[in-house]
Amino acid sequence: MCQEVPLFLILCLLWGVKQLAKNSSMASKTEVSDSSLITGSINLGESQVSNLEGQYVYFKVGSKSYSVSLKSGTTTDGYTYDYSNGKNAQESITRSLKEVSIGGGKTLADVIQVTADPYNAADPEGTPFKLNFKSTDTANNTILFDGGSETAIKALGFTNFDNLSEEERQIKPEGFTEDFMNKQKFFEPKTFAQRVGGTSMSFTYNGTTKSIEFDSAADIQTK
C-alpha cells in the first residue's frame, strides 16, 4: 500500500538510499526515472528534463500506422536509453524504430532515418539539438508523422498538429522543414519537486520491497 511522504522524509529517504549496499535496487513507475534519482547521483536542484523520454509517437507507412515507444531505462542487454544530447537521442530513437516490424522482414528503422544536429558524444546533458526524420523507403510508400503523446508532438516542433495537412506531416527524403525543426524543444527545466511530485517509487533491499507515493509538487514546495 502506498502512503504519502512529506518533504523532510523524502530527503531523509533519498539520503538513506544513497547508503544502500550494492545489492539494493530502486525502481519507479513514472517519469521520476529520468536519471536524476539514480542511487548515488541524486540531484535535489533544478535539472533539464527530456521531453522525449517515456513518450510515444506514431508513424504511418502507406495505409498502416505504427506506434513507437520512446523508452527509458536500461535493457537486459545493457543498453541505456538516453536523450540527453543529440547523439544519444538519435541512437535511442533509432533503436526504438528497430523494434517495430512493418512486414517483409523490415522495421521502421529501414524506412525512416533519424539524424541529429549537433551529433557529438561529448555534448553535456541538456545541450540544444535538432532532430530530423528522413524517408529511406525504396518502395516509395508515403510516410507520415502520425501523432503521439502531446509532449512528444510539441517537442518535435508540431505545435499545431491537429490542423496540419498530410502534406505538411509527410516525411520525405530531405526530412522535416526548417520551420518545424526551429520549433523543437527537447528539454524543460524542472525543480526536484516537479520531477518527483505525484509519482510513486518502489525500493528493494535484501529481498524486501517497499513502495511510497510522493506528495504533489505543490505540496512538496510548501512543506
GROMACS .gro file of C-alpha atoms in nm:
model
  223
    1MET     CA    1   0.000   0.000   0.000
    2CYS     CA    2   0.145   0.341  -0.098
    3GLN     CA    3   0.149   0.626   0.150
    4GLU     CA    4   0.213   0.998   0.115
    5VAL     CA    5   0.552   1.120   0.233
    6PRO     CA    6   0.629   1.481   0.341
    7LEU     CA    7   0.933   1.662   0.204
    8PHE     CA    8   1.165   1.619   0.503
    9LEU     CA    9   1.106   1.244   0.499
   10ILE     CA   10   1.167   1.236   0.124
   11LEU     CA   11   1.507   1.397   0.177
   12CYS     CA   12   1.591   1.158   0.458
   13LEU     CA   13   1.479   0.865   0.246
   14LEU     CA   14   1.686   0.974  -0.051
   15TRP     CA   15   1.990   1.020   0.173
   16GLY     CA   16   1.932   0.669   0.301
   17VAL     CA   17   1.900   0.531  -0.050
   18LYS     CA   18   2.249   0.658  -0.126
   19GLN     CA   19   2.380   0.450   0.163
   20LEU     CA   20   2.226   0.124   0.041
   21ALA     CA   21   2.452  -0.173  -0.023
   22LYS     CA   22   2.538  -0.275  -0.378
   23ASN     CA   23   2.272  -0.545  -0.383
   24SER     CA   24   1.992  -0.294  -0.337
   25SER     CA   25   1.784  -0.165  -0.628
   26MET     CA   26   1.547   0.124  -0.692
   27ALA     CA   27   1.268   0.140  -0.948
   28SER     CA   28   0.992   0.383  -1.030
   29LYS     CA   29   0.680   0.354  -1.242
   30THR     CA   30   0.665   0.709  -1.377
   31GLU     CA   31   0.890   0.977  -1.524
   32VAL     CA   32   1.077   1.007  -1.196
   33SER     CA   33   1.320   0.763  -1.361
   34ASP     CA   34   1.473   1.048  -1.563
   35SER     CA   35   1.819   0.957  -1.425
   36SER     CA   36   1.813   1.231  -1.162
   37LEU     CA   37   1.715   0.978  -0.897
   38ILE     CA   38   1.970   0.708  -0.975
   39THR     CA   39   2.127   0.590  -0.648
   40GLY     CA   40   2.445   0.784  -0.584
   41SER     CA   41   2.366   1.071  -0.822
   42ILE     CA   42   2.058   1.239  -0.677
   43ASN     CA   43   2.014   1.599  -0.791
   44LEU     CA   44   1.799   1.799  -0.549
   45GLY     CA   45   1.822   2.118  -0.755
   46GLU     CA   46   1.675   2.225  -1.088
   47SER     CA   47   1.752   1.993  -1.377
   48GLN     CA   48   1.690   1.978  -1.751
   49VAL     CA   49   1.435   1.701  -1.813
   50SER     CA   50   1.384   1.535  -2.153
   51ASN     CA   51   1.055   1.597  -2.333
   52LEU     CA   52   1.106   1.272  -2.527
   53GLU     CA   53   1.189   1.011  -2.267
   54GLY     CA   54   0.891   0.795  -2.176
   55GLN     CA   55   0.674   0.942  -2.454
   56TYR     CA   56   0.538   0.782  -2.772
   57VAL     CA   57   0.490   0.876  -3.137
   58TYR     CA   58   0.310   0.730  -3.440
   59PHE     CA   59   0.436   0.687  -3.795
   60LYS     CA   60   0.219   0.588  -4.088
   61VAL     CA   61   0.374   0.385  -4.369
   62GLY     CA   62   0.137   0.350  -4.661
   63SER     CA   63  -0.203   0.280  -4.506
   64LYS     CA   64  -0.084   0.143  -4.170
   65SER     CA   65   0.005   0.337  -3.855
   66TYR     CA   66   0.274   0.216  -3.612
   67SER     CA   67   0.334   0.316  -3.251
   68VAL     CA   68   0.688   0.383  -3.130
   69SER     CA   69   0.765   0.398  -2.760
   70LEU     CA   70   1.047   0.636  -2.668
   71LYS     CA   71   1.167   0.414  -2.390
   72SER     CA   72   1.365   0.489  -2.077
   73GLY     CA   73   1.583   0.279  -1.851
   74THR     CA   74   1.830   0.003  -1.929
   75THR     CA   75   1.761  -0.307  -2.137
   76THR     CA   76   1.854  -0.663  -2.043
   77ASP     CA   77   2.150  -0.643  -2.282
   78GLY     CA   78   2.285  -0.335  -2.104
   79TYR     CA   79   2.174  -0.058  -2.342
   80THR     CA   80   2.056   0.259  -2.166
   81TYR     CA   81   1.807   0.482  -2.344
   82ASP     CA   82   1.935   0.838  -2.326
   83TYR     CA   83   1.800   1.163  -2.474
   84SER     CA   84   2.044   1.399  -2.302
   85ASN     CA   85   2.212   1.522  -2.621
   86GLY     CA   86   2.173   1.489  -2.998
   87LYS     CA   87   2.390   1.179  -3.044
   88ASN     CA   88   2.222   0.985  -2.764
   89ALA     CA   89   1.872   1.086  -2.871
   90GLN     CA   90   1.936   0.981  -3.231
   91GLU     CA   91   2.067   0.642  -3.122
   92SER     CA   92   1.787   0.581  -2.870
   93ILE     CA   93   1.509   0.668  -3.116
   94THR     CA   94   1.671   0.459  -3.389
   95ARG     CA   95   1.685   0.164  -3.152
   96SER     CA   96   1.313   0.208  -3.080
   97LEU     CA   97   1.236   0.219  -3.453
   98LYS     CA   98   1.425  -0.108  -3.499
   99GLU     CA   99   1.187  -0.277  -3.257
  100VAL     CA  100   0.880  -0.205  -3.473
  101SER     CA  101   0.823  -0.455  -3.754
  102ILE     CA  102   0.644  -0.334  -4.068
  103GLY     CA  103   0.646  -0.667  -4.251
  104GLY     CA  104   0.864  -0.811  -4.525
  105GLY     CA  105   1.150  -0.853  -4.280
  106LYS     CA  106   1.175  -0.476  -4.232
  107THR     CA  107   1.142  -0.243  -3.935
  108LEU     CA  108   1.063   0.127  -3.918
  109ALA     CA  109   1.438   0.192  -3.899
  110ASP     CA  110   1.467   0.055  -4.253
  111VAL     CA  111   1.237   0.324  -4.392
  112ILE     CA  112   1.298   0.616  -4.153
  113GLN     CA  113   1.641   0.761  -4.080
  114VAL     CA  114   1.688   0.974  -3.768
  115THR     CA  115   1.961   1.240  -3.771
  116ALA     CA  116   2.070   1.484  -3.501
  117ASP     CA  117   2.246   1.818  -3.526
  118PRO     CA  118   2.480   1.853  -3.348
  119TYR     CA  119   2.584   1.487  -3.319
  120ASN     CA  120   2.855   1.493  -3.056
  121ALA     CA  121   2.907   1.238  -2.780
  122ALA     CA  122   3.092   1.499  -2.572
  123ASP     CA  123   2.797   1.738  -2.554
  124PRO     CA  124   2.684   1.778  -2.191
  125GLU     CA  125   2.333   1.690  -2.080
  126GLY     CA  126   2.079   1.947  -2.197
  127THR     CA  127   2.281   2.071  -2.496
  128PRO     CA  128   2.027   2.201  -2.754
  129PHE     CA  129   1.996   1.997  -3.072
  130LYS     CA  130   1.761   1.937  -3.364
  131LEU     CA  131   1.621   1.607  -3.486
  132ASN     CA  132   1.526   1.523  -3.841
  133PHE     CA  133   1.340   1.222  -3.978
  134LYS     CA  134   1.405   1.126  -4.339
  135SER     CA  135   1.237   0.870  -4.562
  136THR     CA  136   1.468   0.596  -4.690
  137ASP     CA  137   1.188   0.375  -4.820
  138THR     CA  138   1.277   0.213  -5.152
  139ALA     CA  139   0.916   0.101  -5.207
  140ASN     CA  140   0.807   0.465  -5.240
  141ASN     CA  141   0.540   0.442  -4.968
  142THR     CA  142   0.408   0.767  -4.830
  143ILE     CA  143   0.541   0.803  -4.475
  144LEU     CA  144   0.369   1.038  -4.233
  145PHE     CA  145   0.436   1.160  -3.882
  146ASP     CA  146   0.102   1.043  -3.746
  147GLY     CA  147   0.085   1.187  -3.396
  148GLY     CA  148   0.172   1.068  -3.048
  149SER     CA  149   0.171   1.199  -2.694
  150GLU     CA  150   0.113   1.573  -2.664
  151THR     CA  151   0.454   1.626  -2.505
  152ALA     CA  152   0.640   1.443  -2.784
  153ILE     CA  153   0.443   1.615  -3.062
  154LYS     CA  154   0.528   1.960  -2.926
  155ALA     CA  155   0.889   1.865  -2.856
  156LEU     CA  156   0.935   1.771  -3.222
  157GLY     CA  157   0.804   2.110  -3.334
  158PHE     CA  158   0.445   2.025  -3.430
  159THR     CA  159   0.280   2.299  -3.225
  160ASN     CA  160  -0.049   2.293  -3.417
  161PHE     CA  161  -0.060   1.927  -3.513
  162ASP     CA  162  -0.438   1.877  -3.544
  163ASN     CA  163  -0.460   2.145  -3.812
  164LEU     CA  164  -0.174   2.015  -4.027
  165SER     CA  165  -0.241   1.857  -4.364
  166GLU     CA  166  -0.097   1.520  -4.465
  167GLU     CA  167   0.140   1.703  -4.695
  168GLU     CA  168   0.279   1.902  -4.401
  169ARG     CA  169   0.320   1.583  -4.196
  170GLN     CA  170   0.486   1.383  -4.470
  171ILE     CA  171   0.837   1.253  -4.406
  172LYS     CA  172   1.030   1.300  -4.728
  173PRO     CA  173   1.386   1.202  -4.827
  174GLU     CA  174   1.503   1.552  -4.730
  175GLY     CA  175   1.324   1.530  -4.392
  176PHE     CA  176   1.129   1.790  -4.196
  177THR     CA  177   1.121   2.155  -4.296
  178GLU     CA  178   1.330   2.411  -4.109
  179ASP     CA  179   1.009   2.568  -3.981
  180PHE     CA  180   0.924   2.259  -3.775
  181MET     CA  181   1.279   2.197  -3.663
  182ASN     CA  182   1.321   2.554  -3.540
  183LYS     CA  183   1.025   2.496  -3.304
  184GLN     CA  184   1.172   2.185  -3.148
  185LYS     CA  185   1.228   2.189  -2.774
  186PHE     CA  186   1.362   1.872  -2.617
  187PHE     CA  187   1.430   1.986  -2.260
  188GLU     CA  188   1.231   2.150  -1.984
  189PRO     CA  189   1.387   2.286  -1.663
  190LYS     CA  190   1.219   2.127  -1.361
  191THR     CA  191   1.280   2.152  -0.989
  192PHE     CA  192   1.325   1.844  -0.774
  193ALA     CA  193   0.965   1.883  -0.654
  194GLN     CA  194   0.834   1.895  -1.011
  195ARG     CA  195   1.032   1.585  -1.105
  196VAL     CA  196   0.907   1.367  -0.822
  197GLY     CA  197   0.572   1.528  -0.733
  198GLY     CA  198   0.279   1.289  -0.769
  199THR     CA  199   0.499   0.993  -0.855
  200SER     CA  200   0.542   0.664  -0.674
  201MET     CA  201   0.854   0.459  -0.628
  202SER     CA  202   0.946   0.115  -0.502
  203PHE     CA  203   1.268   0.017  -0.328
  204THR     CA  204   1.400  -0.336  -0.296
  205TYR     CA  205   1.661  -0.423  -0.034
  206ASN     CA  206   1.758  -0.774   0.070
  207GLY     CA  207   1.450  -0.917  -0.099
  208THR     CA  208   1.202  -0.680   0.065
  209THR     CA  209   1.015  -0.426  -0.150
  210LYS     CA  210   0.853  -0.112  -0.011
  211SER     CA  211   0.654   0.147  -0.205
  212ILE     CA  212   0.599   0.515  -0.135
  213GLU     CA  213   0.395   0.787  -0.302
  214PHE     CA  214   0.530   1.140  -0.312
  215ASP     CA  215   0.312   1.442  -0.241
  216SER     CA  216   0.216   1.666  -0.534
  217ALA     CA  217   0.478   1.914  -0.649
  218ALA     CA  218   0.276   2.198  -0.495
  219ASP     CA  219   0.255   2.023  -0.158
  220ILE     CA  220   0.627   1.940  -0.158
  221GLN     CA  221   0.715   2.304  -0.226
  222THR     CA  222   0.502   2.431   0.062
  223LYS     CA  223   0.638   2.189   0.325
   0.00000   0.00000   0.00000
